[in-house]
PDB file of C-alpha atoms in Angstrom:
ATOM      1  CA  UNK A   1      12.257 -20.221   2.446  1.00  0.00           C
ATOM      2  CA  UNK A   2      10.218 -17.891   4.741  1.00  0.00           C
ATOM      3  CA  UNK A   3       7.233 -15.911   3.547  1.00  0.00           C
ATOM      4  CA  UNK A   4       7.813 -12.268   2.458  1.00  0.00           C
ATOM      5  CA  UNK A   5       7.841  -9.694   5.248  1.00  0.00           C
ATOM      6  CA  UNK A   6       4.443  -8.260   4.300  1.00  0.00           C
ATOM      7  CA  UNK A   7       2.806 -11.690   4.662  1.00  0.00           C
ATOM      8  CA  UNK A   8       4.346 -12.281   8.096  1.00  0.00           C
ATOM      9  CA  UNK A   9       3.634  -8.781   9.452  1.00  0.00           C
ATOM     10  CA  UNK A  10       0.154  -8.239   7.974  1.00  0.00           C
ATOM     11  CA  UNK A  11      -1.082  -5.075   6.415  1.00  0.00           C
ATOM     12  CA  UNK A  12      -2.332  -1.818   7.845  1.00  0.00           C
ATOM     13  CA  UNK A  13      -5.581  -1.085   5.914  1.00  0.00           C
ATOM     14  CA  UNK A  14      -7.235   2.266   5.552  1.00  0.00           C
ATOM     15  CA  UNK A  15     -10.924   1.792   5.148  1.00  0.00           C
ATOM     16  CA  UNK A  16     -12.923   3.789   2.651  1.00  0.00           C
ATOM     17  CA  UNK A  17     -16.599   3.889   1.578  1.00  0.00           C
ATOM     18  CA  UNK A  18     -15.793   1.540  -1.373  1.00  0.00           C
ATOM     19  CA  UNK A  19     -13.302  -0.767   0.265  1.00  0.00           C
ATOM     20  CA  UNK A  20      -9.692  -0.204   1.524  1.00  0.00           C
ATOM     21  CA  UNK A  21      -6.253   0.755   0.541  1.00  0.00           C
ATOM     22  CA  UNK A  22      -2.813  -0.159   2.085  1.00  0.00           C
ATOM     23  CA  UNK A  23       0.867   0.072   1.228  1.00  0.00           C
ATOM     24  CA  UNK A  24       4.261  -1.555   1.440  1.00  0.00           C
ATOM     25  CA  UNK A  25       7.653   0.077   0.824  1.00  0.00           C
ATOM     26  CA  UNK A  26       7.294  -0.487  -2.911  1.00  0.00           C
ATOM     27  CA  UNK A  27       3.537  -0.608  -3.682  1.00  0.00           C
ATOM     28  CA  UNK A  28       0.094   0.787  -2.955  1.00  0.00           C
ATOM     29  CA  UNK A  29      -2.845  -1.616  -3.037  1.00  0.00           C
ATOM     30  CA  UNK A  30      -6.511  -0.516  -3.619  1.00  0.00           C
ATOM     31  CA  UNK A  31      -9.254  -2.955  -2.999  1.00  0.00           C
ATOM     32  CA  UNK A  32     -12.731  -2.087  -4.179  1.00  0.00           C
ATOM     33  CA  UNK A  33     -15.817  -4.011  -3.396  1.00  0.00           C
ATOM     34  CA  UNK A  34     -17.988  -4.406  -6.486  1.00  0.00           C
ATOM     35  CA  UNK A  35     -21.443  -5.936  -6.891  1.00  0.00           C
ATOM     36  CA  UNK A  36     -21.233  -9.799  -7.001  1.00  0.00           C
ATOM     37  CA  UNK A  37     -21.146 -11.134 -10.556  1.00  0.00           C
ATOM     38  CA  UNK A  38     -19.326  -8.038 -11.895  1.00  0.00           C
ATOM     39  CA  UNK A  39     -17.543  -8.905 -15.162  1.00  0.00           C
ATOM     40  CA  UNK A  40     -14.227  -7.558 -16.352  1.00  0.00           C
ATOM     41  CA  UNK A  41     -15.947  -5.898 -19.350  1.00  0.00           C
ATOM     42  CA  UNK A  42     -17.995  -3.819 -16.805  1.00  0.00           C
ATOM     43  CA  UNK A  43     -14.881  -2.321 -15.453  1.00  0.00           C
ATOM     44  CA  UNK A  44     -13.239   0.905 -16.765  1.00  0.00           C
ATOM     45  CA  UNK A  45      -9.865   1.544 -15.035  1.00  0.00           C
ATOM     46  CA  UNK A  46      -7.362   4.209 -15.859  1.00  0.00           C
ATOM     47  CA  UNK A  47      -3.934   4.225 -14.279  1.00  0.00           C
ATOM     48  CA  UNK A  48      -1.486   6.992 -14.833  1.00  0.00           C
ATOM     49  CA  UNK A  49       1.662   8.159 -12.844  1.00  0.00           C
ATOM     50  CA  UNK A  50      -0.356  10.650 -10.645  1.00  0.00           C
ATOM     51  CA  UNK A  51      -3.976   9.768 -11.487  1.00  0.00           C
ATOM     52  CA  UNK A  52      -6.397   6.858 -10.957  1.00  0.00           C
ATOM     53  CA  UNK A  53      -9.927   6.370 -12.254  1.00  0.00           C
ATOM     54  CA  UNK A  54     -12.263   3.472 -11.743  1.00  0.00           C
ATOM     55  CA  UNK A  55     -15.869   3.062 -12.847  1.00  0.00           C
ATOM     56  CA  UNK A  56     -18.064  -0.010 -12.706  1.00  0.00           C
ATOM     57  CA  UNK A  57     -20.800  -0.174 -15.294  1.00  0.00           C
ATOM     58  CA  UNK A  58     -20.332   3.529 -16.109  1.00  0.00           C
ATOM     59  CA  UNK A  59     -20.661   4.484 -12.383  1.00  0.00           C
ATOM     60  CA  UNK A  60     -17.607   6.343 -11.120  1.00  0.00           C
ATOM     61  CA  UNK A  61     -16.231   4.782  -7.945  1.00  0.00           C
ATOM     62  CA  UNK A  62     -12.771   6.403  -7.596  1.00  0.00           C
ATOM     63  CA  UNK A  63     -11.152   9.228  -9.442  1.00  0.00           C
ATOM     64  CA  UNK A  64      -8.388  11.696  -8.611  1.00  0.00           C
ATOM     65  CA  UNK A  65      -4.808  12.693  -8.217  1.00  0.00           C
ATOM     66  CA  UNK A  66      -2.686  10.189  -6.302  1.00  0.00           C
ATOM     67  CA  UNK A  67      -0.864  11.244  -3.177  1.00  0.00           C
ATOM     68  CA  UNK A  68       2.425  10.646  -4.824  1.00  0.00           C
ATOM     69  CA  UNK A  69       3.835   9.434  -8.115  1.00  0.00           C
ATOM     70  CA  UNK A  70       3.788   5.854  -9.343  1.00  0.00           C
ATOM     71  CA  UNK A  71       5.298   3.980 -12.247  1.00  0.00           C
ATOM     72  CA  UNK A  72       2.447   4.050 -14.725  1.00  0.00           C
ATOM     73  CA  UNK A  73       3.629   1.076 -16.825  1.00  0.00           C
ATOM     74  CA  UNK A  74       3.718  -1.166 -13.744  1.00  0.00           C
ATOM     75  CA  UNK A  75       0.164  -0.414 -12.511  1.00  0.00           C
ATOM     76  CA  UNK A  76      -2.291  -3.300 -12.780  1.00  0.00           C
ATOM     77  CA  UNK A  77      -5.838  -4.124 -11.936  1.00  0.00           C
ATOM     78  CA  UNK A  78      -7.581  -7.464 -11.453  1.00  0.00           C
ATOM     79  CA  UNK A  79     -11.084  -8.646 -10.818  1.00  0.00           C
ATOM     80  CA  UNK A  80     -11.084 -11.212  -8.068  1.00  0.00           C
ATOM     81  CA  UNK A  81     -13.985 -13.675  -7.546  1.00  0.00           C
ATOM     82  CA  UNK A  82     -16.212 -11.254  -9.497  1.00  0.00           C
ATOM     83  CA  UNK A  83     -16.752  -9.209  -6.372  1.00  0.00           C
ATOM     84  CA  UNK A  84     -13.497  -7.124  -5.823  1.00  0.00           C
ATOM     85  CA  UNK A  85     -11.228  -5.084  -7.962  1.00  0.00           C
ATOM     86  CA  UNK A  86      -7.571  -5.018  -6.782  1.00  0.00           C
ATOM     87  CA  UNK A  87      -5.324  -2.194  -8.155  1.00  0.00           C
ATOM     88  CA  UNK A  88      -1.591  -2.430  -7.499  1.00  0.00           C
ATOM     89  CA  UNK A  89       0.484   0.683  -8.019  1.00  0.00           C
ATOM     90  CA  UNK A  90       4.318   0.697  -7.877  1.00  0.00           C
ATOM     91  CA  UNK A  91       5.628   3.722  -5.960  1.00  0.00           C
ATOM     92  CA  UNK A  92       8.264   5.841  -7.641  1.00  0.00           C
ATOM     93  CA  UNK A  93       9.879   6.568  -4.252  1.00  0.00           C
ATOM     94  CA  UNK A  94      10.420   3.345  -2.413  1.00  0.00           C
ATOM     95  CA  UNK A  95      11.674   4.054   1.137  1.00  0.00           C
ATOM     96  CA  UNK A  96      10.167   4.141   4.574  1.00  0.00           C
ATOM     97  CA  UNK A  97      10.249   7.956   4.431  1.00  0.00           C
ATOM     98  CA  UNK A  98       7.668   7.798   1.635  1.00  0.00           C
ATOM     99  CA  UNK A  99       4.526   6.696   3.721  1.00  0.00           C
ATOM    100  CA  UNK A 100       1.516   7.819   1.900  1.00  0.00           C
ATOM    101  CA  UNK A 101      -0.830   9.598   4.328  1.00  0.00           C
ATOM    102  CA  UNK A 102      -3.763   9.447   1.992  1.00  0.00           C
ATOM    103  CA  UNK A 103      -4.594   7.621  -1.261  1.00  0.00           C
ATOM    104  CA  UNK A 104      -5.510  10.693  -3.209  1.00  0.00           C
ATOM    105  CA  UNK A 105      -4.260  14.297  -2.564  1.00  0.00           C
ATOM    106  CA  UNK A 106      -7.532  15.385  -1.062  1.00  0.00           C
ATOM    107  CA  UNK A 107      -9.415  12.178  -0.266  1.00  0.00           C
ATOM    108  CA  UNK A 108      -9.158   8.902   1.636  1.00  0.00           C
ATOM    109  CA  UNK A 109      -6.652  10.080   4.227  1.00  0.00           C
ATOM    110  CA  UNK A 110      -5.675   7.614   6.967  1.00  0.00           C
ATOM    111  CA  UNK A 111      -6.532   8.789  10.426  1.00  0.00           C
ATOM    112  CA  UNK A 112      -3.575   9.563  12.768  1.00  0.00           C
ATOM    113  CA  UNK A 113      -3.482   6.181  14.423  1.00  0.00           C
ATOM    114  CA  UNK A 114      -3.595   4.337  11.057  1.00  0.00           C
ATOM    115  CA  UNK A 115      -0.904   6.694   9.702  1.00  0.00           C
ATOM    116  CA  UNK A 116       1.314   5.849  12.651  1.00  0.00           C
ATOM    117  CA  UNK A 117       0.830   2.104  12.195  1.00  0.00           C
ATOM    118  CA  UNK A 118       1.539   2.413   8.436  1.00  0.00           C
ATOM    119  CA  UNK A 119       4.750   4.229   9.251  1.00  0.00           C
ATOM    120  CA  UNK A 120       5.836   1.671  11.761  1.00  0.00           C
ATOM    121  CA  UNK A 121       5.157  -1.156   9.265  1.00  0.00           C
ATOM    122  CA  UNK A 122       7.141   0.522   6.506  1.00  0.00           C
ATOM    123  CA  UNK A 123      10.030   1.194   8.886  1.00  0.00           C
ATOM    124  CA  UNK A 124      10.073  -2.439   9.940  1.00  0.00           C
ATOM    125  CA  UNK A 125       9.886  -3.520   6.311  1.00  0.00           C
ATOM    126  CA  UNK A 126      12.869  -1.314   5.515  1.00  0.00           C
ATOM    127  CA  UNK A 127      14.789  -2.812   8.448  1.00  0.00           C
ATOM    128  CA  UNK A 128      14.077  -6.323   7.132  1.00  0.00           C
ATOM    129  CA  UNK A 129      15.268  -5.383   3.709  1.00  0.00           C
ATOM    130  CA  UNK A 130      18.422  -3.892   5.055  1.00  0.00           C
ATOM    131  CA  UNK A 131      19.057  -6.826   7.377  1.00  0.00           C
ATOM    132  CA  UNK A 132      17.699  -9.888   5.573  1.00  0.00           C
ATOM    133  CA  UNK A 133      19.086 -12.415   8.151  1.00  0.00           C
ATOM    134  CA  UNK A 134      16.902 -11.017  10.946  1.00  0.00           C
ATOM    135  CA  UNK A 135      13.234 -11.479  11.552  1.00  0.00           C
ATOM    136  CA  UNK A 136      11.578  -8.090  12.393  1.00  0.00           C
ATOM    137  CA  UNK A 137       7.999  -9.222  11.948  1.00  0.00           C
ATOM    138  CA  UNK A 138       7.329  -9.228  15.714  1.00  0.00           C
ATOM    139  CA  UNK A 139       9.474  -6.150  16.452  1.00  0.00           C
ATOM    140  CA  UNK A 140       8.005  -2.915  18.009  1.00  0.00           C
ATOM    141  CA  UNK A 141       8.929   0.500  16.792  1.00  0.00           C
ATOM    142  CA  UNK A 142       8.308   3.521  18.993  1.00  0.00           C
ATOM    143  CA  UNK A 143       8.263   6.866  17.234  1.00  0.00           C
ATOM    144  CA  UNK A 144      11.683   7.287  15.609  1.00  0.00           C
ATOM    145  CA  UNK A 145      11.190   7.019  11.904  1.00  0.00           C
ATOM    146  CA  UNK A 146      14.229   8.821  10.676  1.00  0.00           C
ATOM    147  CA  UNK A 147      15.934   7.600   7.564  1.00  0.00           C
ATOM    148  CA  UNK A 148      18.985   6.634   9.488  1.00  0.00           C
ATOM    149  CA  UNK A 149      17.085   4.477  11.954  1.00  0.00           C
ATOM    150  CA  UNK A 150      18.501   2.414  14.634  1.00  0.00           C
ATOM    151  CA  UNK A 151      21.685   0.431  14.582  1.00  0.00           C
ATOM    152  CA  UNK A 152      21.186  -3.380  14.524  1.00  0.00           C
ATOM    153  CA  UNK A 153      24.838  -4.264  14.061  1.00  0.00           C
ATOM    154  CA  UNK A 154      25.057  -5.800  17.532  1.00  0.00           C
ATOM    155  CA  UNK A 155      22.233  -8.304  16.921  1.00  0.00           C
ATOM    156  CA  UNK A 156      22.979 -11.904  16.182  1.00  0.00           C
ATOM    157  CA  UNK A 157      21.401 -13.761  13.256  1.00  0.00           C
TER     158      UNK A 157
END
């Protein structure tokens, strides 16, 4: 079985002072670099449908209203190699038209080039989902991100 589309096509990260965030059709990933040796008990993380808060050792790293809603019960955080916290949020709206342009409503916006690359990736991911027999990981998209999208019915598997 082939790898999931995200693994074949890579991610389009948006850098931040504390790490990076990126997205797929269904999820938003937040990766926060923390001091080496950080322990799980040093981490305070609050995940709600429209809010996120992260503090390490009492020092606030990230806090605010998310760009769009998520499913609060499905949000998780993990400490990886005692040097990075990964937060995974499940989007409420899971389609290519729901490309987050920033992590929070007023902070950590992707620059226009990164936004364009994110939208292209989500559009390709949607095409892959709708046409599972085709491999879109190397495809190029040029500007048409409508919900209808192109017609691939004439392609062979």
